[in-house]
Amino acid sequence: MMSDSSAASTHRMVDPKLLEILVCPVTRGPLVYDREAQELVSEGAGLAYPIRDGIPIMLPEEARQLEQA
């Protein structure tokens, strides 16, 4: 049986030291951490990489395409 706290565990903190060294695998450019959406955003590539259970998924095929303004 799952507890109510299991839903909260999906928004785990990402290690700040990890965020400092991660770059976009497509552009090798910087990433912006979107805590609310649980994504790492690469504006250069137009992609948002998901963070699942506190782990960044840095695969372009798993990334969400950003909407163009």
CSV table of N, CA and C in Angstrom, one decimal:
chain,number,residue,atom,x,y,z
A,1,MET,N,0.8,-1.2,0.0
A,1,MET,CA,0.0,0.0,0.0
A,1,MET,C,0.9,1.2,0.0
A,2,MET,N,0.5,2.2,-0.9
A,2,MET,CA,1.3,3.4,-1.0
A,2,MET,C,0.8,4.5,0.0
A,3,SER,N,1.7,5.2,0.6
A,3,SER,CA,1.3,6.3,1.5
A,3,SER,C,1.1,7.6,0.8
A,4,ASP,N,0.5,8.5,1.4
A,4,ASP,CA,0.3,9.9,0.8
A,4,ASP,C,1.6,10.6,0.5
A,5,SER,N,2.7,10.2,1.3
A,5,SER,CA,4.0,10.9,1.1
A,5,SER,C,4.6,10.4,-0.2
A,6,SER,N,4.2,9.3,-0.8
A,6,SER,CA,4.8,8.9,-2.0
A,6,SER,C,4.6,9.9,-3.2
A,7,ALA,N,3.5,10.6,-3.2
A,7,ALA,CA,3.3,11.6,-4.2
A,7,ALA,C,4.2,12.7,-4.1
A,8,ALA,N,4.6,13.1,-2.8
A,8,ALA,CA,5.5,14.2,-2.6
A,8,ALA,C,6.9,13.8,-3.0
A,9,SER,N,7.2,12.5,-3.0
A,9,SER,CA,8.6,12.1,-3.3
A,9,SER,C,8.9,12.3,-4.8
A,10,THR,N,7.9,12.6,-5.7
A,10,THR,CA,8.2,12.8,-7.1
A,10,THR,C,8.9,14.2,-7.3
A,11,HIS,N,8.9,15.1,-6.3
A,11,HIS,CA,9.5,16.4,-6.4
A,11,HIS,C,10.7,16.5,-5.5
A,12,ARG,N,11.6,15.5,-5.6
A,12,ARG,CA,12.8,15.5,-4.8
A,12,ARG,C,13.7,16.6,-5.3
A,13,MET,N,14.6,17.1,-4.4
A,13,MET,CA,15.5,18.1,-4.8
A,13,MET,C,16.7,17.5,-5.6
A,14,VAL,N,17.1,18.2,-6.6
A,14,VAL,CA,18.3,17.8,-7.4
A,14,VAL,C,19.5,18.4,-6.7
A,15,ASP,N,20.6,17.6,-6.6
A,15,ASP,CA,21.8,18.0,-6.0
A,15,ASP,C,22.3,19.3,-6.7
A,16,PRO,N,22.5,20.4,-5.9
A,16,PRO,CA,23.0,21.6,-6.5
A,16,PRO,C,24.3,21.5,-7.2
A,17,LYS,N,25.2,20.6,-6.7
A,17,LYS,CA,26.5,20.4,-7.3
A,17,LYS,C,26.4,19.8,-8.7
A,18,LEU,N,25.4,18.9,-8.8
A,18,LEU,CA,25.1,18.2,-10.1
A,18,LEU,C,24.6,19.3,-11.1
A,19,LEU,N,23.7,20.2,-10.6
A,19,LEU,CA,23.2,21.2,-11.5
A,19,LEU,C,24.3,22.1,-12.1
A,20,GLU,N,25.4,22.3,-11.3
A,20,GLU,CA,26.5,23.2,-11.7
A,20,GLU,C,27.3,22.6,-12.9
A,21,ILE,N,27.3,21.2,-12.9
A,21,ILE,CA,28.2,20.6,-14.0
A,21,ILE,C,27.4,20.1,-15.2
A,22,LEU,N,26.1,20.0,-15.1
A,22,LEU,CA,25.3,19.5,-16.2
A,22,LEU,C,25.2,20.5,-17.3
A,23,VAL,N,25.3,20.1,-18.5
A,23,VAL,CA,25.1,20.9,-19.7
A,23,VAL,C,24.2,20.2,-20.6
A,24,CYS,N,23.6,20.9,-21.6
A,24,CYS,CA,22.7,20.3,-22.6
A,24,CYS,C,23.5,19.3,-23.4
A,25,PRO,N,23.1,18.1,-23.6
A,25,PRO,CA,23.8,17.1,-24.4
A,25,PRO,C,23.8,17.5,-25.9
A,26,VAL,N,22.9,18.3,-26.3
A,26,VAL,CA,22.8,18.7,-27.8
A,26,VAL,C,23.7,19.9,-28.1
A,27,THR,N,23.6,21.0,-27.3
A,27,THR,CA,24.3,22.2,-27.5
A,27,THR,C,25.6,22.4,-26.7
A,28,ARG,N,25.7,21.6,-25.6
A,28,ARG,CA,26.8,21.7,-24.6
A,28,ARG,C,26.7,23.1,-23.9
A,29,GLY,N,25.5,23.7,-24.0
A,29,GLY,CA,25.3,25.0,-23.4
A,29,GLY,C,24.6,24.8,-22.0
A,30,PRO,N,24.4,25.9,-21.3
A,30,PRO,CA,23.9,25.9,-19.9
A,30,PRO,C,22.5,25.5,-19.9
A,31,LEU,N,22.1,25.0,-18.7
A,31,LEU,CA,20.7,24.6,-18.4
A,31,LEU,C,20.1,25.4,-17.3
A,32,VAL,N,18.8,25.7,-17.3
A,32,VAL,CA,18.1,26.4,-16.3
A,32,VAL,C,17.2,25.4,-15.6
A,33,TYR,N,17.3,25.4,-14.2
A,33,TYR,CA,16.5,24.5,-13.4
A,33,TYR,C,15.2,25.1,-13.2
A,34,ASP,N,14.1,24.5,-13.7
A,34,ASP,CA,12.7,24.9,-13.4
A,34,ASP,C,12.2,24.0,-12.3
A,35,ARG,N,12.3,24.5,-11.1
A,35,ARG,CA,11.9,23.6,-9.9
A,35,ARG,C,10.4,23.3,-10.0
A,36,GLU,N,9.5,24.2,-10.4
A,36,GLU,CA,8.1,23.9,-10.4
A,36,GLU,C,7.7,22.8,-11.4
A,37,ALA,N,8.3,22.9,-12.6
A,37,ALA,CA,8.0,21.9,-13.6
A,37,ALA,C,8.9,20.7,-13.5
A,38,GLN,N,9.9,20.7,-12.6
A,38,GLN,CA,10.8,19.6,-12.5
A,38,GLN,C,11.5,19.3,-13.8
A,39,GLU,N,12.1,20.3,-14.4
A,39,GLU,CA,12.8,20.2,-15.7
A,39,GLU,C,14.1,21.0,-15.7
A,40,LEU,N,15.0,20.6,-16.6
A,40,LEU,CA,16.2,21.3,-16.9
A,40,LEU,C,16.0,21.9,-18.3
A,41,VAL,N,16.0,23.2,-18.4
A,41,VAL,CA,15.7,23.8,-19.7
A,41,VAL,C,16.9,24.3,-20.4
A,42,SER,N,17.0,23.9,-21.7
A,42,SER,CA,18.1,24.3,-22.6
A,42,SER,C,17.4,25.3,-23.6
A,43,GLU,N,17.6,26.6,-23.4
A,43,GLU,CA,17.0,27.5,-24.3
A,43,GLU,C,17.6,27.4,-25.7
A,44,GLY,N,18.9,27.1,-25.7
A,44,GLY,CA,19.6,27.0,-27.0
A,44,GLY,C,19.1,25.9,-27.9
A,45,ALA,N,18.8,24.8,-27.3
A,45,ALA,CA,18.3,23.6,-28.0
A,45,ALA,C,16.7,23.6,-28.1
A,46,GLY,N,16.1,24.5,-27.3
A,46,GLY,CA,14.6,24.5,-27.3
A,46,GLY,C,14.0,23.2,-26.7
A,47,LEU,N,14.7,22.7,-25.7
A,47,LEU,CA,14.3,21.4,-25.0
A,47,LEU,C,14.3,21.6,-23.5
A,48,ALA,N,13.4,20.8,-22.9
A,48,ALA,CA,13.3,20.7,-21.5
A,48,ALA,C,13.4,19.3,-21.1
A,49,TYR,N,14.5,19.0,-20.3
A,49,TYR,CA,14.8,17.6,-19.9
A,49,TYR,C,14.1,17.3,-18.6
A,50,PRO,N,13.3,16.2,-18.5
A,50,PRO,CA,12.6,16.0,-17.3
A,50,PRO,C,13.5,15.5,-16.1
A,51,ILE,N,13.0,15.8,-14.9
A,51,ILE,CA,13.7,15.3,-13.7
A,51,ILE,C,12.7,14.3,-13.0
A,52,ARG,N,13.1,13.0,-12.9
A,52,ARG,CA,12.2,12.0,-12.3
A,52,ARG,C,12.9,11.5,-11.1
A,53,ASP,N,12.2,11.5,-10.0
A,53,ASP,CA,12.7,11.1,-8.7
A,53,ASP,C,14.0,11.7,-8.3
A,54,GLY,N,14.2,13.0,-8.7
A,54,GLY,CA,15.4,13.7,-8.4
A,54,GLY,C,16.6,13.4,-9.3
A,55,ILE,N,16.3,12.7,-10.4
A,55,ILE,CA,17.4,12.3,-11.4
A,55,ILE,C,17.1,13.0,-12.7
A,56,PRO,N,18.0,13.8,-13.2
A,56,PRO,CA,17.8,14.4,-14.5
A,56,PRO,C,17.9,13.4,-15.6
A,57,ILE,N,17.0,13.4,-16.5
A,57,ILE,CA,17.0,12.4,-17.7
A,57,ILE,C,17.5,13.2,-18.9
A,58,MET,N,18.8,13.1,-19.1
A,58,MET,CA,19.5,13.9,-20.1
A,58,MET,C,19.5,13.3,-21.5
A,59,LEU,N,18.4,12.7,-21.9
A,59,LEU,CA,18.3,12.1,-23.3
A,59,LEU,C,17.4,13.0,-24.2
A,60,PRO,N,18.0,13.4,-25.3
A,60,PRO,CA,17.1,14.3,-26.2
A,60,PRO,C,15.8,13.7,-26.5
A,61,GLU,N,15.8,12.4,-26.7
A,61,GLU,CA,14.5,11.7,-27.1
A,61,GLU,C,13.5,11.8,-25.9
A,62,GLU,N,13.9,12.0,-24.7
A,62,GLU,CA,13.0,12.1,-23.5
A,62,GLU,C,12.6,13.5,-23.3
A,63,ALA,N,13.3,14.5,-23.9
A,63,ALA,CA,13.0,15.9,-23.6
A,63,ALA,C,11.7,16.4,-24.3
A,64,ARG,N,11.2,17.4,-23.7
A,64,ARG,CA,10.0,18.1,-24.2
A,64,ARG,C,10.4,19.2,-25.1
A,65,GLN,N,9.8,19.4,-26.2
A,65,GLN,CA,10.1,20.5,-27.1
A,65,GLN,C,9.5,21.7,-26.6
A,66,LEU,N,10.3,22.8,-26.4
A,66,LEU,CA,9.7,24.1,-25.9
A,66,LEU,C,8.9,24.7,-27.0
A,67,GLU,N,7.8,25.4,-26.6
A,67,GLU,CA,7.0,26.1,-27.5
A,67,GLU,C,7.7,27.4,-27.9
A,68,GLN,N,7.6,27.7,-29.2
A,68,GLN,CA,8.2,28.9,-29.8
A,68,GLN,C,7.3,30.1,-29.5
A,69,ALA,N,7.9,31.2,-29.1
A,69,ALA,CA,7.1,32.4,-28.7
A,69,ALA,C,6.7,33.2,-30.0
